[in-house]
Short mmCIF file of C-alpha atoms in Angstrom, two decimals:
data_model
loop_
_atom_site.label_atom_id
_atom_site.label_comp_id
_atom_site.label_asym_id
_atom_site.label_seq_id
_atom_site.Cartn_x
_atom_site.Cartn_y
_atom_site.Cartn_z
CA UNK A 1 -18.57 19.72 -16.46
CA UNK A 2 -15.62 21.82 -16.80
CA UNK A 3 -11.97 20.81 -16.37
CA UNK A 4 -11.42 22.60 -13.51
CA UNK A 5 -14.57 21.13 -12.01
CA UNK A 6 -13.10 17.82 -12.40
CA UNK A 7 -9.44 18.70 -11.23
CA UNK A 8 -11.87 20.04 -8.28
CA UNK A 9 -13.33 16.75 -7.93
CA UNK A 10 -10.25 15.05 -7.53
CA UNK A 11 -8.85 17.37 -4.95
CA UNK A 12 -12.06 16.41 -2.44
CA UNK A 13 -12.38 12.95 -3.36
CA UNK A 14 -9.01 11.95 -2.45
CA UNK A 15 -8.80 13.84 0.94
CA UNK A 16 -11.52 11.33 1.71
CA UNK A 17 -9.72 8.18 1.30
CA UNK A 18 -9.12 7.99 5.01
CA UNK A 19 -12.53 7.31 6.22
CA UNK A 20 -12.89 3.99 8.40
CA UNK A 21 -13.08 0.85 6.47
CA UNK A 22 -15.47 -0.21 9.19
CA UNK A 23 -18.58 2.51 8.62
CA UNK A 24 -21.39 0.07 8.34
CA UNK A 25 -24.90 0.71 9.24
CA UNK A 26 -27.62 -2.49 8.86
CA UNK A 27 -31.35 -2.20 8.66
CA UNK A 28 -33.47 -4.86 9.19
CA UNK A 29 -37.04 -5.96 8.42
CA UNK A 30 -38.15 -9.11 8.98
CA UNK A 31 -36.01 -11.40 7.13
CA UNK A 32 -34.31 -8.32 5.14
CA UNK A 33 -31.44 -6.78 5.44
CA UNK A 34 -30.11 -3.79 4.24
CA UNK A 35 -26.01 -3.40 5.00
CA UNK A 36 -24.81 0.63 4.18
CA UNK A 37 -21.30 0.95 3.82
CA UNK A 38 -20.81 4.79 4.17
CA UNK A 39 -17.53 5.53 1.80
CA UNK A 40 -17.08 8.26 -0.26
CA UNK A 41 -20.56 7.52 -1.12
CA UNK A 42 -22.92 5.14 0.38
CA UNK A 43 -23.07 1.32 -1.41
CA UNK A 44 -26.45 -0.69 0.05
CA UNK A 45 -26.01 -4.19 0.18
CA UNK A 46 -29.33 -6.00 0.11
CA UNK A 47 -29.49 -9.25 2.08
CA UNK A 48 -32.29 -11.34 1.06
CA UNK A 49 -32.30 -15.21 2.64
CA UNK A 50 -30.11 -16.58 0.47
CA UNK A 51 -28.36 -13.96 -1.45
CA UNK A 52 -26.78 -10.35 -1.74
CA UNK A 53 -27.18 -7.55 -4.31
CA UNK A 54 -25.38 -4.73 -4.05
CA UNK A 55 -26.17 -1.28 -4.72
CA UNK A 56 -23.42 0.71 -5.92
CA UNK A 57 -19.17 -0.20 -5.42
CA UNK A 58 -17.40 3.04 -4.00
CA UNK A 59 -14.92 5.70 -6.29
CA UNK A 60 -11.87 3.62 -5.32
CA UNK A 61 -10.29 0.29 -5.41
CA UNK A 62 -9.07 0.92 -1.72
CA UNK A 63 -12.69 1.40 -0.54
CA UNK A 64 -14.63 -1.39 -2.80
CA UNK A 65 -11.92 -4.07 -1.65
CA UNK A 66 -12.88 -2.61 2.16
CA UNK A 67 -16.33 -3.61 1.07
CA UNK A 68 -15.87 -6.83 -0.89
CA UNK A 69 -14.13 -7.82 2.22
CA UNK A 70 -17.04 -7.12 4.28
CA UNK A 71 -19.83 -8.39 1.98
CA UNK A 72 -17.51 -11.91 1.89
CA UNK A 73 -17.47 -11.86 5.70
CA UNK A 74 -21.23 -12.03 5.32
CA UNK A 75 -21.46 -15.23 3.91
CA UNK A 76 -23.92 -15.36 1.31
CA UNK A 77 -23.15 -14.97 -2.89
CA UNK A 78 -23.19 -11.71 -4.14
CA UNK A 79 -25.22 -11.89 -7.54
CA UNK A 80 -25.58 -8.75 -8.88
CA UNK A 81 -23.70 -4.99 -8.93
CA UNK A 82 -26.16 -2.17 -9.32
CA UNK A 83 -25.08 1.06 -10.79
CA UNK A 84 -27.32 3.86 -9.64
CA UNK A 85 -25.67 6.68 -12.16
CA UNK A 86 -23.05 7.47 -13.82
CA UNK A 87 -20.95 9.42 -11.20
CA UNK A 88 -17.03 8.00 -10.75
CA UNK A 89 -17.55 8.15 -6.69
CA UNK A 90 -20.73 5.31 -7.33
CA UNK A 91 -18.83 3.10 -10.21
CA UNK A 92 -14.89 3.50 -10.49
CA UNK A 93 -14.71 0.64 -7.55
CA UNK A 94 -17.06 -1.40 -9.70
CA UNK A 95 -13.96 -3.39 -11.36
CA UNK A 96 -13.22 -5.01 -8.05
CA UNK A 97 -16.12 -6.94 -8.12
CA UNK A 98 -16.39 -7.26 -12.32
CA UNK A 99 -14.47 -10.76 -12.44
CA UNK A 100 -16.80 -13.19 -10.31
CA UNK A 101 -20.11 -10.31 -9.97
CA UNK A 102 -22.58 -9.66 -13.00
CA UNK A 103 -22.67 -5.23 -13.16
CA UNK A 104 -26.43 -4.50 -14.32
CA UNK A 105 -27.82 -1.08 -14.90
CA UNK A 106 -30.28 0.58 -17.07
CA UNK A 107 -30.02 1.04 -20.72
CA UNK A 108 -29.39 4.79 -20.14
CA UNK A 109 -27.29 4.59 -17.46
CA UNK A 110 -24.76 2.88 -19.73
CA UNK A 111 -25.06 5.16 -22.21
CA UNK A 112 -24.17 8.07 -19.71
CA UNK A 113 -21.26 5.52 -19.00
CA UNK A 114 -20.09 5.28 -22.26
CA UNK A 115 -20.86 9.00 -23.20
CA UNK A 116 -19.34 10.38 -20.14
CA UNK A 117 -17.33 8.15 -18.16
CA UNK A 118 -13.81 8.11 -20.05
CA UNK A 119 -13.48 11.97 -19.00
CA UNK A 120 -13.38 11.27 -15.49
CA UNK A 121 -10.88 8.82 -16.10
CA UNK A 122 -8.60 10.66 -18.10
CA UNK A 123 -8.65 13.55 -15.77
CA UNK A 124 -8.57 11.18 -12.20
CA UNK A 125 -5.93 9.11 -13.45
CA UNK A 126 -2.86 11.15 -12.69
CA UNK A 127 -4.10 11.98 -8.72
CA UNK A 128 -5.91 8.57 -8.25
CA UNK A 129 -3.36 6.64 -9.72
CA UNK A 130 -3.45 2.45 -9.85
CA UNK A 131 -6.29 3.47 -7.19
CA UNK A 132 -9.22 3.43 -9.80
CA UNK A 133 -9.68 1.70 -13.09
CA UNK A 134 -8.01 2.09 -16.68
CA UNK A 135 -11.51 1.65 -18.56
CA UNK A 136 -15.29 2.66 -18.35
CA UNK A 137 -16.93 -0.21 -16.65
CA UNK A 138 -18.73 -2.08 -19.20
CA UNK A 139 -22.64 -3.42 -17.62
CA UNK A 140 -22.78 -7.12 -18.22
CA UNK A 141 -26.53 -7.22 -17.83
CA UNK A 142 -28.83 -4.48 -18.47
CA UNK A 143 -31.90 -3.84 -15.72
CA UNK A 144 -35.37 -3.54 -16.84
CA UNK A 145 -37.61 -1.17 -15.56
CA UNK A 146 -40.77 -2.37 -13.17
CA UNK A 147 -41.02 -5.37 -10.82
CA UNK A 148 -38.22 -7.91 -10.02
CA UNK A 149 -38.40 -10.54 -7.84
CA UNK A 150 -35.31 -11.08 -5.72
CA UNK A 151 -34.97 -14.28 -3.74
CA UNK A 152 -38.67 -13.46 -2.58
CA UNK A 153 -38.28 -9.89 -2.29
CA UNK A 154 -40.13 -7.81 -4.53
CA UNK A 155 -38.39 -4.85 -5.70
CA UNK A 156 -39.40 -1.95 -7.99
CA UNK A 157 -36.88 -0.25 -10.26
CA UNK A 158 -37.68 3.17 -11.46
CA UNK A 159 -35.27 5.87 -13.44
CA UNK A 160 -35.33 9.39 -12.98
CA UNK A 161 -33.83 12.16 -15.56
CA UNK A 162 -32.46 15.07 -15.24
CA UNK A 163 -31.72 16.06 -11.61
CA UNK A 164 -28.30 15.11 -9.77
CA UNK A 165 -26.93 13.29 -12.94
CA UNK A 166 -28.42 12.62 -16.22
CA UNK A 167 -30.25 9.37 -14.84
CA UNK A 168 -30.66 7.63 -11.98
CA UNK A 169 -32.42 4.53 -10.50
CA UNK A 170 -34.58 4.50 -7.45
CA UNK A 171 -35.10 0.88 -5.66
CA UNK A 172 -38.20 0.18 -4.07
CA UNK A 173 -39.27 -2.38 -1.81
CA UNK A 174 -43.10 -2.16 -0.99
CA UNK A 175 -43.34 -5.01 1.08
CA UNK A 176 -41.15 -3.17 3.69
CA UNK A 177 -41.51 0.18 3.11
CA UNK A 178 -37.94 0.58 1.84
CA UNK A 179 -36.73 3.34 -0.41
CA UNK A 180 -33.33 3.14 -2.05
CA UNK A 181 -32.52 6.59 -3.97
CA UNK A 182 -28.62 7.06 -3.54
CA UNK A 183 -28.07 10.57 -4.73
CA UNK A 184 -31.47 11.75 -5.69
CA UNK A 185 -31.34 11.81 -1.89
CA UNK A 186 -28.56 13.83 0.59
CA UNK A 187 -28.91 14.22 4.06
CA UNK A 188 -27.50 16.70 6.11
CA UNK A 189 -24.88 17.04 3.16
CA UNK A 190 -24.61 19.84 0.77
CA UNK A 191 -25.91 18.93 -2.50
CA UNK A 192 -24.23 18.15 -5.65
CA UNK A 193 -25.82 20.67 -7.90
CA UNK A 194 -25.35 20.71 -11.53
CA UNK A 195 -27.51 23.54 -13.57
CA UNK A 196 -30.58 25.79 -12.57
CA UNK A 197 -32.53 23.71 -14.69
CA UNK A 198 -31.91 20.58 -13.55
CA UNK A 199 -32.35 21.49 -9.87
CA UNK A 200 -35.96 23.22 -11.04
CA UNK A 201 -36.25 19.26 -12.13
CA UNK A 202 -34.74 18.01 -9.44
CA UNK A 203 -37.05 19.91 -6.95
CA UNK A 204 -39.88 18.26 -8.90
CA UNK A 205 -39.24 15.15 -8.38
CA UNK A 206 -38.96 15.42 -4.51
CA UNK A 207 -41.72 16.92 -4.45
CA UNK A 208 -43.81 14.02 -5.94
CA UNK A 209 -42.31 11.79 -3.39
CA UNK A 210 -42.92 13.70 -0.72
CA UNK A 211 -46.60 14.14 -2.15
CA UNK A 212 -46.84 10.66 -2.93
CA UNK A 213 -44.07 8.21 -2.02
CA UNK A 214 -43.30 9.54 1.86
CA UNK A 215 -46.96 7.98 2.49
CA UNK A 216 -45.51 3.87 2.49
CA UNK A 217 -42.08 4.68 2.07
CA UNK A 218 -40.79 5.06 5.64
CA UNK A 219 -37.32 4.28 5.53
CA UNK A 220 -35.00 6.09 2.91
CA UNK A 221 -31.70 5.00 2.03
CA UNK A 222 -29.56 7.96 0.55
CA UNK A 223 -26.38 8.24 -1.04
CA UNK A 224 -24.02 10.55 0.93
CA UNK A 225 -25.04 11.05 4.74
CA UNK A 226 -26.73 9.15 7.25
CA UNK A 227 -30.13 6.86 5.77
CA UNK A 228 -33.12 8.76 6.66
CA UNK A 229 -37.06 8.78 6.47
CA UNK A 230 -39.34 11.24 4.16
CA UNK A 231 -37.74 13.85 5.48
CA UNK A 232 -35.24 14.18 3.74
CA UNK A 233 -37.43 14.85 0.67
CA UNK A 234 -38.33 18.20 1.85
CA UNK A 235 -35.17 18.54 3.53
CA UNK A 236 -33.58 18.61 0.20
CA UNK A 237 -36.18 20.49 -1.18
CA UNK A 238 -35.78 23.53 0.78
CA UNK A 239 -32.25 23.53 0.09
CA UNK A 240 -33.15 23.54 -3.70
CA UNK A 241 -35.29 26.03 -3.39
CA UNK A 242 -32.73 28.30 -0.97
CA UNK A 243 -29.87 27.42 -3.26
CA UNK A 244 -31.76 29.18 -6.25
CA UNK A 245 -33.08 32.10 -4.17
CA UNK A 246 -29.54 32.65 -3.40
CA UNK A 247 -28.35 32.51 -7.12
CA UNK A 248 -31.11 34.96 -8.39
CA UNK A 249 -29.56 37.75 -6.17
CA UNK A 250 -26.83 37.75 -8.39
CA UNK A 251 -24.11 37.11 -5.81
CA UNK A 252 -20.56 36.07 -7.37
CA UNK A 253 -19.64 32.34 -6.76
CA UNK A 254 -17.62 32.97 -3.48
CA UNK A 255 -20.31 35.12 -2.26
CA UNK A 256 -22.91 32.46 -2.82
CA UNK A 257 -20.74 29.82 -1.30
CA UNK A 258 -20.22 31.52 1.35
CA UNK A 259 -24.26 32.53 1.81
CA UNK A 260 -25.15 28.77 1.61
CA UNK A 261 -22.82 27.97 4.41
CA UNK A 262 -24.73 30.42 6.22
CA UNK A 263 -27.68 29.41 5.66
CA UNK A 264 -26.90 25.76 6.04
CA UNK A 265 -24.57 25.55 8.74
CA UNK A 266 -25.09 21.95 10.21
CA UNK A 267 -24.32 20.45 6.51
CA UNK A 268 -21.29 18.59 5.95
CA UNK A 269 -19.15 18.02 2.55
CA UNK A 270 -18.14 21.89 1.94
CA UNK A 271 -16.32 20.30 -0.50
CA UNK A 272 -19.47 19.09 -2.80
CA UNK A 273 -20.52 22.96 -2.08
CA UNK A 274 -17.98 24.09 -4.17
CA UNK A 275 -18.41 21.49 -6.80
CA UNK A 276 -21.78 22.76 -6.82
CA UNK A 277 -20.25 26.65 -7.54
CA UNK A 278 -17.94 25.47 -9.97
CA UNK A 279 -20.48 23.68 -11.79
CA UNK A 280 -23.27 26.59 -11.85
CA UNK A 281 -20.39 29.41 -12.29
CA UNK A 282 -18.34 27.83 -14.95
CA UNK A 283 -20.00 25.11 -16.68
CA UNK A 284 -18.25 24.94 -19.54
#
């Protein structure tokens, strides 16, 4: 990702610091429930009877204290910090919880950390200020890969390469027909795009789910936009597909922005359009 990407990044990011402390959505099924705190990203906090995991801690310390505060007011111990990716909107608020909250993530995942995640801080730091952290979080525990048993609830942790970000997790919880993707998943938001290839990837994988998963999976949780159901596989899909249509014309980066917006016109987060540009125009 370039420099100007980033500087980009930080430019959009910010802007959104405003957004109400008080955007939760909760799922429930049966005895589960699922608390989305719609940030800069979404963070899914999984209530099981006794205890919380959380999915994910916001891109600033402003918006993961909103959310500590919230997950206290629920009552129950929070025993875990998942990291999804690598991307500073889905970790940098991770610190706030760090002192009394295990962070766990996959053995790649921390490796994309450690490979990647200094560069966003060096370039955030002067815009973001005291606002995000000093270091690359550090995973305390790493996750394994399969079945997990949660307080009771049985939950199936896979990782995906290659499509959004270098790897990501996807959550599963059969018993309820639950789907946890974060940003493998975007709905009614323009995706964060980050080479042809990749998307080719990217579009492969939604189309397994949609093949495959969409049959038990009925209730998606996504990472930027309102949760959703197997729609949004497809829905995301045919942007994939439209987005590279678009870019084989030949257009220059302003005239594919501004053909996506066209063709897209009820997505939000223009802004993570042109992150998208910058990153297929001038990756380097």
């Amino acid at each position: 990702m370039s420099l100007k990407t980033v500087l980009f990044i930080i430019s959009f990011l910010f802007s959104s610091l405003a957004l109400a402390a008080e955007n939760i959505s909760v799922i429930s099924s049966g005895a589960l429930k699922i608390h989305t705190f719609h940030g800069i990203s979404n963070s899914h906090l999984i209530e099981t009877k006794n205890e919380l995991h959380l999915i994910d801690a916001q891109m600033t310390f402003k918006h993961a204290r909103q959310l500590k505060k919230y997950i206290d007011s629920v009552g129950k111990p929070l025993v875990q910090v998942i990291l999804s990716h690598n991307h500073p909107d889905h970790w940098f608020g991770a610190e706030i919880f760090s002192s009394q909250t295990p962070i766990a993530t996959t053995a790649n995942i921390t490796k994309d950390l450690k490979n990647g995640g200094y560069r966003y801080i060096k370039n955030l730091k002067k815009k973001l200020k005291d606002n995000m952290p000093d270091q690359v979080i550090k995973p305390d525990v790493e996750l394994n890969l399969g079945q997990h048993n949660w307080d009771g609830l049985k939950v199936i942790v896979e990782e995906y390469a290659e499509q959004e970000s270098h790897h990501s997790l996807v959550l599963k919880l059969p018993e309820h027909g639950i789907m946890i993707g974060q940003d493998l998943f975007y709905n009614e938001m323009f995706l964060v795009a980050s080479d042809r290839n990749r998307n080719k990837h990217w579009v492969e994988i939604l189309q397994n789910f949609s093949a495959n998963e969409a049959k038990h999976y009925k209730t998606i949780l996504v990472g930027h936009g309102k949760n959703s159901d197997p729609a949004v596989f497809t829905q995301d899909i045919k942007y994939l597909n439209a987005l590279e249509a678009t870019l084989a014309k030949g257009l220059t980066q302003q005239q594919t922005q501004q053909e996506m917006i066209k063709q897209f016109p009820e997505k939000g987060g223009k802004g993570m359009l042109a992150i998208s540009m910058r990153n297929l125009f001038n990756p380097h």
